XYZ file of C-alpha atoms in Angstrom:
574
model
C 96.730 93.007 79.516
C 92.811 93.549 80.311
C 92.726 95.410 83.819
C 91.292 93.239 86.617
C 88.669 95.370 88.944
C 89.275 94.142 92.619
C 87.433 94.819 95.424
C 89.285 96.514 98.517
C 89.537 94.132 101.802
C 86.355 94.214 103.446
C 87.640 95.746 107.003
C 86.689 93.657 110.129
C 84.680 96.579 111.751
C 81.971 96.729 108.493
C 79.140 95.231 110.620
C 79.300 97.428 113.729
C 79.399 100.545 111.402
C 76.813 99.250 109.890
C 74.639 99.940 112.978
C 74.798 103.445 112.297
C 75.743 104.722 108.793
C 74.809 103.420 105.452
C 76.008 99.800 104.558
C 77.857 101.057 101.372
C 79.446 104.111 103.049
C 80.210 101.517 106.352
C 81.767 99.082 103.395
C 83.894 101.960 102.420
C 84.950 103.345 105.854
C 85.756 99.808 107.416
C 88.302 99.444 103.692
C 90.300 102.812 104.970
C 90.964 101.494 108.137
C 87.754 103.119 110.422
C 87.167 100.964 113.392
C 84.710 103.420 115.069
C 82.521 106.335 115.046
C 84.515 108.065 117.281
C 87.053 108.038 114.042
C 84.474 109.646 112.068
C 83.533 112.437 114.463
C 84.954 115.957 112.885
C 84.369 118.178 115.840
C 86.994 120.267 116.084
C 86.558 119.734 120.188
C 88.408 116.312 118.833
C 92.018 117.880 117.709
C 94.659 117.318 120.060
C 96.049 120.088 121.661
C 99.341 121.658 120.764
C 100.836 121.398 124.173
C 101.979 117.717 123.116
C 103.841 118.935 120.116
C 107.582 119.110 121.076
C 109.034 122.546 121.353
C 105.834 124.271 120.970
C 106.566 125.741 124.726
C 109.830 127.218 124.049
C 108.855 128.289 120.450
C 105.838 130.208 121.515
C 107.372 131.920 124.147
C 110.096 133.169 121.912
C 107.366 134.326 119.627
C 105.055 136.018 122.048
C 108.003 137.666 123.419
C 108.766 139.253 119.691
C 105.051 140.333 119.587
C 105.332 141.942 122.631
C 108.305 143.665 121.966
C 107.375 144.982 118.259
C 110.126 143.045 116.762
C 111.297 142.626 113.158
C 110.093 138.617 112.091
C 110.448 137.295 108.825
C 108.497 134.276 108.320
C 110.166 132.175 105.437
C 108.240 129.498 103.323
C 108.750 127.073 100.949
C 107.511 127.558 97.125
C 105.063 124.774 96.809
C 101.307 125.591 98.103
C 102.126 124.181 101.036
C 104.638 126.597 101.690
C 102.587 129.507 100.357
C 99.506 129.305 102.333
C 101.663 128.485 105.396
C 103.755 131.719 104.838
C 100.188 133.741 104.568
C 99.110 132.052 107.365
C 101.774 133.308 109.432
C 101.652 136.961 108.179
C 98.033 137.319 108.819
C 97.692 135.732 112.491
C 101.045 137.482 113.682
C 99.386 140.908 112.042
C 96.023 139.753 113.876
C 97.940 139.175 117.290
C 99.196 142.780 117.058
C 102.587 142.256 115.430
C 103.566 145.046 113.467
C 106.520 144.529 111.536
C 106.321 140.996 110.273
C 107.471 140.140 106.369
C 108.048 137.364 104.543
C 110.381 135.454 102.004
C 110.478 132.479 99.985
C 113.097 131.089 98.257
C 113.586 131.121 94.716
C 114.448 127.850 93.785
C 116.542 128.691 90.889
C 118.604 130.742 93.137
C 118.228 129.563 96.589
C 117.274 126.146 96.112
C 115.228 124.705 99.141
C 115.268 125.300 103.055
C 116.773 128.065 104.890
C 119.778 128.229 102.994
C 122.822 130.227 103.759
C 121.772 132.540 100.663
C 118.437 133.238 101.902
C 119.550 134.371 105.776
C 121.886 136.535 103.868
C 118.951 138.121 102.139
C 116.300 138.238 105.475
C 119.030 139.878 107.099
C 119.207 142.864 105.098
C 116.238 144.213 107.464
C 118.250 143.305 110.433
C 115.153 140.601 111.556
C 115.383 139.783 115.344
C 113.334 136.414 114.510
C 112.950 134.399 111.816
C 110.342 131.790 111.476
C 110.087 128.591 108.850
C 107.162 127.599 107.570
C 107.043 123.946 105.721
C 111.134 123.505 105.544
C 114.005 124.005 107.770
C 114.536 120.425 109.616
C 117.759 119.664 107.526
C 118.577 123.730 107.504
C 121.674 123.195 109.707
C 124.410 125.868 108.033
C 121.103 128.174 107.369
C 120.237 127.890 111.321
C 124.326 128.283 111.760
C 124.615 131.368 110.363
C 121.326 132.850 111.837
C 122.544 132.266 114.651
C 125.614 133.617 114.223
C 124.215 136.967 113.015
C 122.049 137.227 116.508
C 118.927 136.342 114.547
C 116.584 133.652 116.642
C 114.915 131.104 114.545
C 112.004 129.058 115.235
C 111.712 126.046 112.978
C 108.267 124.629 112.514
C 108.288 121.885 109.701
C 106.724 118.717 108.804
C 109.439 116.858 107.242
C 111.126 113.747 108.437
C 114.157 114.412 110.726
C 117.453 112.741 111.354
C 118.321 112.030 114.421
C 120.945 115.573 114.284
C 118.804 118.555 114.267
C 119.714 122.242 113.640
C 120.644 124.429 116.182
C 117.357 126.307 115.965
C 115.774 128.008 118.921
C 113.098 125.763 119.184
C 112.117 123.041 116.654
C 107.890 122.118 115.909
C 108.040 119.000 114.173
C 105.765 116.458 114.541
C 108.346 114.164 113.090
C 111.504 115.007 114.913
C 112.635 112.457 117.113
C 110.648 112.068 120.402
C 107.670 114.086 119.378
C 104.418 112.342 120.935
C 102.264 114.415 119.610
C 99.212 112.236 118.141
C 99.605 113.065 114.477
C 102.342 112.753 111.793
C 100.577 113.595 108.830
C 100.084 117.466 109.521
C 101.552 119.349 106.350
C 103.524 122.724 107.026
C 100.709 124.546 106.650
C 99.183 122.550 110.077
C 101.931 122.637 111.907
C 102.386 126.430 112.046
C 98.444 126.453 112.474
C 99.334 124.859 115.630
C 102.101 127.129 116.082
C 99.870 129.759 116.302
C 96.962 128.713 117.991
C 99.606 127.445 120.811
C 100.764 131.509 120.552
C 96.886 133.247 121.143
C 96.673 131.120 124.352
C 100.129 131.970 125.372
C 99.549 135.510 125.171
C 96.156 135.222 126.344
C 97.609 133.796 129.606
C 99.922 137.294 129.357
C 96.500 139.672 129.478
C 97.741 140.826 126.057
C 94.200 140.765 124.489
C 91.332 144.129 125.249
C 89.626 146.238 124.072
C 91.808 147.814 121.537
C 93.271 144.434 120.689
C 90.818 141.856 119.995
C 91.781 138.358 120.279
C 91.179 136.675 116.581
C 89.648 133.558 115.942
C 91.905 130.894 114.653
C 89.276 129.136 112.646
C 89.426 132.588 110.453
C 92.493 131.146 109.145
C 91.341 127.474 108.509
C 90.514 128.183 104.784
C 94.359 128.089 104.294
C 95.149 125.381 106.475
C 92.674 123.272 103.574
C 94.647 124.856 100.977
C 97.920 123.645 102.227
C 96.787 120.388 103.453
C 95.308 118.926 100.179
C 97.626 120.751 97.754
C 100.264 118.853 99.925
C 99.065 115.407 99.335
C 99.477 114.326 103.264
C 97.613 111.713 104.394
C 93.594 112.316 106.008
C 93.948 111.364 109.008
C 91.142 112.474 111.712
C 93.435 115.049 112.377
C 93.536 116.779 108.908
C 90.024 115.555 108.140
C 88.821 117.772 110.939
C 90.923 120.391 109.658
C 90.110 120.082 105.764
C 86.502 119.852 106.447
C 86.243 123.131 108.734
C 88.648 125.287 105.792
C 86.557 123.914 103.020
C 83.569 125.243 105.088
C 84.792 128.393 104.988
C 85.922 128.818 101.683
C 82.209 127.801 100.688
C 80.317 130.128 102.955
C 82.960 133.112 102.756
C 86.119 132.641 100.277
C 89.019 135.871 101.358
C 89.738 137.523 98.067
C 92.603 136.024 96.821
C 90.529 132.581 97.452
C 87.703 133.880 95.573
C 89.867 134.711 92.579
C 91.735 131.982 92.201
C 88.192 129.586 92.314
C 87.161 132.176 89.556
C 89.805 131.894 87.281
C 90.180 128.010 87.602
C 86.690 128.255 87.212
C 85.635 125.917 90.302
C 83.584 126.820 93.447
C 80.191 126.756 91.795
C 78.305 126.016 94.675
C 80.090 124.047 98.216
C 83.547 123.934 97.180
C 85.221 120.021 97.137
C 88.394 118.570 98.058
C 89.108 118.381 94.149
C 88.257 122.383 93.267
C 91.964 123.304 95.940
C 93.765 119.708 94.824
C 93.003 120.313 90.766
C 92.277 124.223 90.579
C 93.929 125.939 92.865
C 96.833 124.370 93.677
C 98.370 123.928 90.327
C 98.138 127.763 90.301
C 99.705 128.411 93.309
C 102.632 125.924 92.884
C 102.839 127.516 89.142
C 104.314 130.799 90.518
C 106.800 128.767 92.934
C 107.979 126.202 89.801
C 108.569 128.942 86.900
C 109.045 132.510 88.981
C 108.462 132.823 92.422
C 106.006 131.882 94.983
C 105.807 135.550 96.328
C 103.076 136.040 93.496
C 101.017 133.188 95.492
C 101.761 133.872 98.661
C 100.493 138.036 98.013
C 97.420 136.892 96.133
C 96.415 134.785 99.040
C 96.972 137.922 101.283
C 95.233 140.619 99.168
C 92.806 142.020 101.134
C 90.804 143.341 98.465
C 88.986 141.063 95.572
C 90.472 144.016 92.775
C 93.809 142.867 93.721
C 93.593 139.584 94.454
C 91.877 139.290 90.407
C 94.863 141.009 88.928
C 97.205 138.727 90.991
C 95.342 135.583 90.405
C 95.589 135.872 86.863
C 98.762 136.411 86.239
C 99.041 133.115 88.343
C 97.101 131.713 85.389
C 99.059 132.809 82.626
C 101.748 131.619 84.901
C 100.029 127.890 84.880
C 99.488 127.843 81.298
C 102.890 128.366 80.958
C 103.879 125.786 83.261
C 101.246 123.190 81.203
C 103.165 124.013 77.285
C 106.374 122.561 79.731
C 104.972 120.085 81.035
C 104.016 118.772 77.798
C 107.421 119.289 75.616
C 109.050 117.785 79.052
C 107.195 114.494 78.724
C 107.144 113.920 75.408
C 111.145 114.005 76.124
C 110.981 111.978 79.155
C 109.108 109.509 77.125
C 111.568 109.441 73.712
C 114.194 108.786 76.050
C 112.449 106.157 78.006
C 111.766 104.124 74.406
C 115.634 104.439 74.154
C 116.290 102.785 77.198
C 113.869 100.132 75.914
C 115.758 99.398 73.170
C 118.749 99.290 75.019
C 117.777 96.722 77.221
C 115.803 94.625 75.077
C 112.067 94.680 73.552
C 109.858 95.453 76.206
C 112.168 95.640 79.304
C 112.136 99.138 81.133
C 114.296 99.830 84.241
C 113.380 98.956 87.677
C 113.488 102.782 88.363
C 113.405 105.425 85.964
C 116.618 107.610 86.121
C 116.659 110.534 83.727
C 118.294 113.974 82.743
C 118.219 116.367 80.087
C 119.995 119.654 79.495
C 116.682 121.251 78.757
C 114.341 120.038 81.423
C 113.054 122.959 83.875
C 114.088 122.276 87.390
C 110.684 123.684 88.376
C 108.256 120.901 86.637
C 110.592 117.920 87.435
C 108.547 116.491 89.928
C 105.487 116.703 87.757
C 107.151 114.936 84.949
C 108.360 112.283 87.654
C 104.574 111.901 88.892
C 103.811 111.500 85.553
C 106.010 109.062 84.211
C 105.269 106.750 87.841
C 101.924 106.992 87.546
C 102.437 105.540 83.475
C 105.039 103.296 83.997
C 104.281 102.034 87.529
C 107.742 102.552 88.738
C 109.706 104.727 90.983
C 110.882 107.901 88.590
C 113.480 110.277 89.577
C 113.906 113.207 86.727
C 116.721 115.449 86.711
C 117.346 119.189 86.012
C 120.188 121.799 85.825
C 120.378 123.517 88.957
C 120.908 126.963 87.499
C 123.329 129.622 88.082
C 123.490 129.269 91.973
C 124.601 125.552 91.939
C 126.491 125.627 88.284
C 127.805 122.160 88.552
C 124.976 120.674 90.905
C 121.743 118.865 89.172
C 118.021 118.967 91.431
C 116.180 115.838 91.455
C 112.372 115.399 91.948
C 111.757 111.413 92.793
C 107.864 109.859 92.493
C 107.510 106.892 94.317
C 104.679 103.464 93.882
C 102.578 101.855 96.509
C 105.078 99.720 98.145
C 108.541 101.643 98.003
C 109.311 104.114 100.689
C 111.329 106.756 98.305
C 113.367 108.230 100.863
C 114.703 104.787 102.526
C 115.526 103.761 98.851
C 118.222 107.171 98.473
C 119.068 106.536 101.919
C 120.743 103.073 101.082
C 122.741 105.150 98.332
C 123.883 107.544 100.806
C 124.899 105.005 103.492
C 126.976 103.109 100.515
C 128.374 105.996 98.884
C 128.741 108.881 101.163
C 129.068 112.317 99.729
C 127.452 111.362 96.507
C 124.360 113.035 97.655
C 125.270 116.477 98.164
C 121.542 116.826 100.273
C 117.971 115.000 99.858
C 114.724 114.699 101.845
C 111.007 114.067 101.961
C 108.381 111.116 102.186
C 107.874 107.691 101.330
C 106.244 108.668 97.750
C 107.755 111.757 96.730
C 111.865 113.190 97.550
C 113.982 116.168 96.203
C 117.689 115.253 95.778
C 120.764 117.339 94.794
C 123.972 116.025 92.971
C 126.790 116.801 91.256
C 126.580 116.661 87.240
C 129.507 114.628 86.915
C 128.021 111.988 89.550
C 124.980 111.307 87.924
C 126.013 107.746 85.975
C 127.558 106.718 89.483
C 124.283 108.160 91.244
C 122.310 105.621 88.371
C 124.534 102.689 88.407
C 124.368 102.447 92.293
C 120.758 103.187 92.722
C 119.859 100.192 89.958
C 122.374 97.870 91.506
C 120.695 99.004 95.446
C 117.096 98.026 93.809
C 118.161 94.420 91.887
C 120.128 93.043 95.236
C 118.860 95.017 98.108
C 115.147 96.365 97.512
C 112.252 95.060 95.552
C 110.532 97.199 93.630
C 106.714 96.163 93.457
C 105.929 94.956 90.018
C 103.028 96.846 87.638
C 100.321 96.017 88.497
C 97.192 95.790 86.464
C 94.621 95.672 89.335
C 92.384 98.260 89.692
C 91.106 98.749 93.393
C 87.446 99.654 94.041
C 84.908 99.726 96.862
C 82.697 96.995 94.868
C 79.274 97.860 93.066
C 76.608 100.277 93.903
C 73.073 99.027 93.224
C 70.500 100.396 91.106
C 68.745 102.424 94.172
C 72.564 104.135 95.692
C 72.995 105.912 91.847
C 71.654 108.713 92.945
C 71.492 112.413 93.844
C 70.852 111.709 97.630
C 73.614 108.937 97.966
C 76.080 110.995 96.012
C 75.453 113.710 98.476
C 76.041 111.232 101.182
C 79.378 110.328 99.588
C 80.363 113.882 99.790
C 79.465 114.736 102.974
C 81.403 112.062 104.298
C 84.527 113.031 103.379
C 86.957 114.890 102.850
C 88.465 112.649 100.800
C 92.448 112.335 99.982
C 95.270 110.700 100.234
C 94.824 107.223 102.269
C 91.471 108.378 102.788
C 90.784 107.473 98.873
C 87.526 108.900 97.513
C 85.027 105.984 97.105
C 85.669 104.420 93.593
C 82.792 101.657 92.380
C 83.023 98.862 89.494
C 80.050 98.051 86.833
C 78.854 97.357 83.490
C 76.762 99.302 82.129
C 75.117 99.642 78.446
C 75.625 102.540 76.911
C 72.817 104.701 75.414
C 74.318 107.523 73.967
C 77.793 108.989 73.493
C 79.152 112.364 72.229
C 82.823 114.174 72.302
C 82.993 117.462 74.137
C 84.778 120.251 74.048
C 87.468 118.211 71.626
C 88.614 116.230 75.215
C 86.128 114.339 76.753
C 83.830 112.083 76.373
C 80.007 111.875 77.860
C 77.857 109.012 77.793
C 74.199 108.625 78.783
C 74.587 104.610 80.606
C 71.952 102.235 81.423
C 71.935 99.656 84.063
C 68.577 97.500 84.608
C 66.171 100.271 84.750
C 68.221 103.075 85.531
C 69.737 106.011 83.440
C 72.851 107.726 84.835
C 74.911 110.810 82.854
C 78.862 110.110 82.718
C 81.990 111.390 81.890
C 85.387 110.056 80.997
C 88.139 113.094 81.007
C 90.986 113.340 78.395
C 89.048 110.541 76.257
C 88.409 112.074 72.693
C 87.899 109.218 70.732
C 83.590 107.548 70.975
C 83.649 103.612 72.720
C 83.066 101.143 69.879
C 81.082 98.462 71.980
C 77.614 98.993 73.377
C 78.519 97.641 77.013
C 81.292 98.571 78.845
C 82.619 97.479 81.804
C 83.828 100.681 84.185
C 85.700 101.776 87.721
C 83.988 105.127 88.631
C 83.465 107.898 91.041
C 79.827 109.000 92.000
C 79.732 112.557 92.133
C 77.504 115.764 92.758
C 77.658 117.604 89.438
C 76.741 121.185 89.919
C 75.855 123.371 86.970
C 74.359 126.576 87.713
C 71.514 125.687 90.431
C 71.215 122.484 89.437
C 72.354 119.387 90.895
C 72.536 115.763 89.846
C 74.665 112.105 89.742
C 77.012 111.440 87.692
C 79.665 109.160 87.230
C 83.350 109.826 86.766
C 85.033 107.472 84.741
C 88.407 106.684 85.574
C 88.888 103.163 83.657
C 87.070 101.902 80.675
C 86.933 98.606 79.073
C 84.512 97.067 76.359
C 82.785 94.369 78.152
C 81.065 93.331 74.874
């Protein structure tokens, strides 16, 4: 089926952006839902504050109280990126405000699985901790917050995560989602929400005189590198919010990378020049979540606190040998995933796949299941839940990673389940496009049966699609340096913010294979020349004109700068 280029709907505020920003760029920002220029102002005068957020009062006087009194706190993350740069977050502000015995854990997930689990409050309170605080997890933590509790350990939760409407018995609860909270934005990741957290905790012990001379009061915008980190390796939607946010850390980073910043960009070979949205999304955050998917995420989290660039080199690549690891998986997992997907096929007759993909194998790694979900989604354009052995902690128990499509809010779909067969599930959670679940082995055909009967009778799952989505055509004068500068300053650019994609046909001039993976073509339009590039494509174009959906970019090589375009579809439009 040829793929059908369509042009995003044209948003009703186009003509009064117009007024004051380029007609392409006020094409694309009226498309993503901009309806003024108030929504594209990035001061960071224009966060909200974090008085709004619910239990921020109660949570940062418990906090500032621990400060003050030179207690033990643990702060305990989650082992995605998210999690990680949260965690080093924490560490390094509570250190700046004068806190000096503050440590950290993260669950392993083969042995701990996710959250604040029973298992890891066991382990934080070894060191007899007088506080423990969450960083990206910990809403659905109720027998973890039980126990704490139990053992005279506070805990302040501060998550991102959808809540139910019963919440743990923490000591205070920061969670944008939780029922009730007015604060302004939803889509902070983990990573934002402590940010928040602690910016709410200088002013509180501000107001308590606790800053002088010997005890300088930090700058919160020192630690905005990491809230960027977390943010985009997350995959939460840009809103102003996290725009603001993004655009300040990836400032940062650019001007004056910490170590362990500096040597991951080195080893994923990214950062030449102002780093981009896609140098922490496609270099440094499959590094970081490496460590937390094959070992643990205490590798990630201590390279992003080394202080010194030795260190953080050492620690950054084995984070890369860790990754290349992770990529051999990846690749033997899929090719599984898809032999088993061309049995299902046959099953059901030629060409038919399921509604939503369901699969397990003894040998999958419970720590790339999501990525082989993603994967297969993003092929098959369906929902795709892949499941692993949950390892020696949970013998009988299998971990699910779901990947949802446009159109199909994940976590509403295993909800249904739940509400129809309760106790199935032993636990789930997440968003609308991505969820973790946890079953028993022997449950799994049920699990299947129920979900595919819940999606032919009860939900419908959008069909594939072969529409492509663009922001229309550039003409001859906007493919150029200066407007592809223009496109990157206006971002950042991420999830329902969508990076400006264009449709054309162009001739092509020249073509050549490099590096064995990609292909890069010199492409004509009317009188213009324009350098390209179409990643993973090996194989030359056997047509002279081709008809493409593309990204206009800044490419950077050494001290030079010029256009090109990023091919992301290709047809022959001879």
């Amino acid at each position: 089926m040829p793929l059908e280029f369509r042009a995003r709907a044209r948003g009703p505020h186009v003509e009064a952006l117009a007024r004051n920003v380029h007609p392409v760029l006020a094409r694309i920002f009226a498309a993503r839902g901009i309806d003024s220029m108030e929504s594209l102002d990035l001061a960071m005068s224009n966060l909200p504050k974090p008085d709004a957020m619910m239990g921020m009062g109660e949570a940062v006087r418990l906090i500032a109280d621990a400060v003050q009194a030179d207690e033990r706190i643990v702060v305990i993350g989650d082992f995605d990126a998210d999690g990680a740069s949260g965690t080093a977050l924490g560490v390094l502000a509570l250190n700046a405000f004068g806190a000096s015995q503050v440590g950290f854990l993260v669950p392993n997930r083969f042995d701990f699985g996710h959250g604040l689990s029973t298992q890891i409050v066991k382990v934080a309170a070894e060191n007899q901790p007088q506080l423990l605080i969450t960083v990206d997890h910990g809403t659905a933590s109720h027998d973890g917050v039980a126990l704490a509790r139990e053992l005279g350990i506070k805990v302040v939760v501060t998550d991102h995560h959808m809540a139910s409407e019963t919440l743990p018995n923490a000591n205070a609860i920061v969670n944008p989602n939780q029922p009730g909270c007015v604060f302004e934005s939803k889509c902070l990741a983990g990573v934002g929400v402590l940010f928040y957290v602690m910016s709410a905790l200088r002013a509180e012990l501000m107001r308590r005189d606790w800053f002088g001379e010997h005890r300088p009061m930090p700058n919160m915008a020192d630690f905005l590198d990491l809230v960027a980190i977390g943010t985009i390796s997350d995959l939460v939607p840009l809103d102003q919010v996290n725009r603001i946010l993004v655009r300040e850390g990836l400032r940062r980073i650019s001007h004056a990378p910490r170590p362990g910043v500096q040597a991951l960009l080195e080893v994923a070979k990214r950062g030449r020049g102002r780093v981009r949205a896609d140098d922490i999304g496609f270099g440094l955050a499959p590094r970081i979540n490496a460590a937390g998917r094959l070992t643990d995420m205490s590798h990630g989290i201590k390279c992003l606190l080394a202080g010194e660039l030795g260190v953080a080199r050492h620690l950054a690549e084995q984070l890369e040998q860790i990754n290349r690891r992770r990529k051999d998986i990846e690749v033997s997992m899929v090719s599984r995933a898809e032999s088993m997907l061309q049995d299902a096929k046959g099953k059901l007759g030629e060409g038919e796949m399921p509604k939503v993909l369901c699969l397990y194998d003894a040998g999958f790694n419970q720590g790339i299941v999501g990525l082989v979900a993603s994967r297969l989604a993003r092929e098959t354009s369906r929902p795709a839940i892949v499941f692993a052995d949950a390892g020696d902690a949970e013998p009988d128990y299998l971990r699910g990673s779901a990947r949802s499509v446009p159109g199909l809010h994940l976590v509403d779909l295993i909800e249904r389940v739940n509400l129809k067969q309760p106790g199935l599930l032993i636990r789930f959670g997440g968003h609308a496009m991505a969820a973790g679940l946890t079953l028993m082995r022997s449950k799994l055909g049920e699990f299947s049966t129920l979900l595919a009967d819940i999606v032919d009778t009860e939900i419908e799952v959008p069909p594939p699609s072969n529409i492509y989505l663009t922001d229309g055509a550039l003409g001859e004068d906007d493919l150029c340096l200066d407007f592809a500068r223009a496109l990157e300053d206006a971002g950042p650019w991420g999830q329902r913010f969508e990076q400006p994609t264009f449709e054309g046909e162009f001739a092509i001039r020249h073509q050549r294979v490099v590096a064995d993976a990609h292909l890069r073509m010199l492409l004509e339009t009317g009188e213009t020349l324009i350098d390209a590039i179409r990643f993973g494509q090996d194989e030359l174009v056997a047509a002279s004109r081709v008809r493409i959906g593309y990204r206009l970019t800044v490419n950077t090589w050494g001290d030079r700068e010029t256009a090109q375009l990023v091919i992301e579809q290709l047809q022959p439009a001879d």
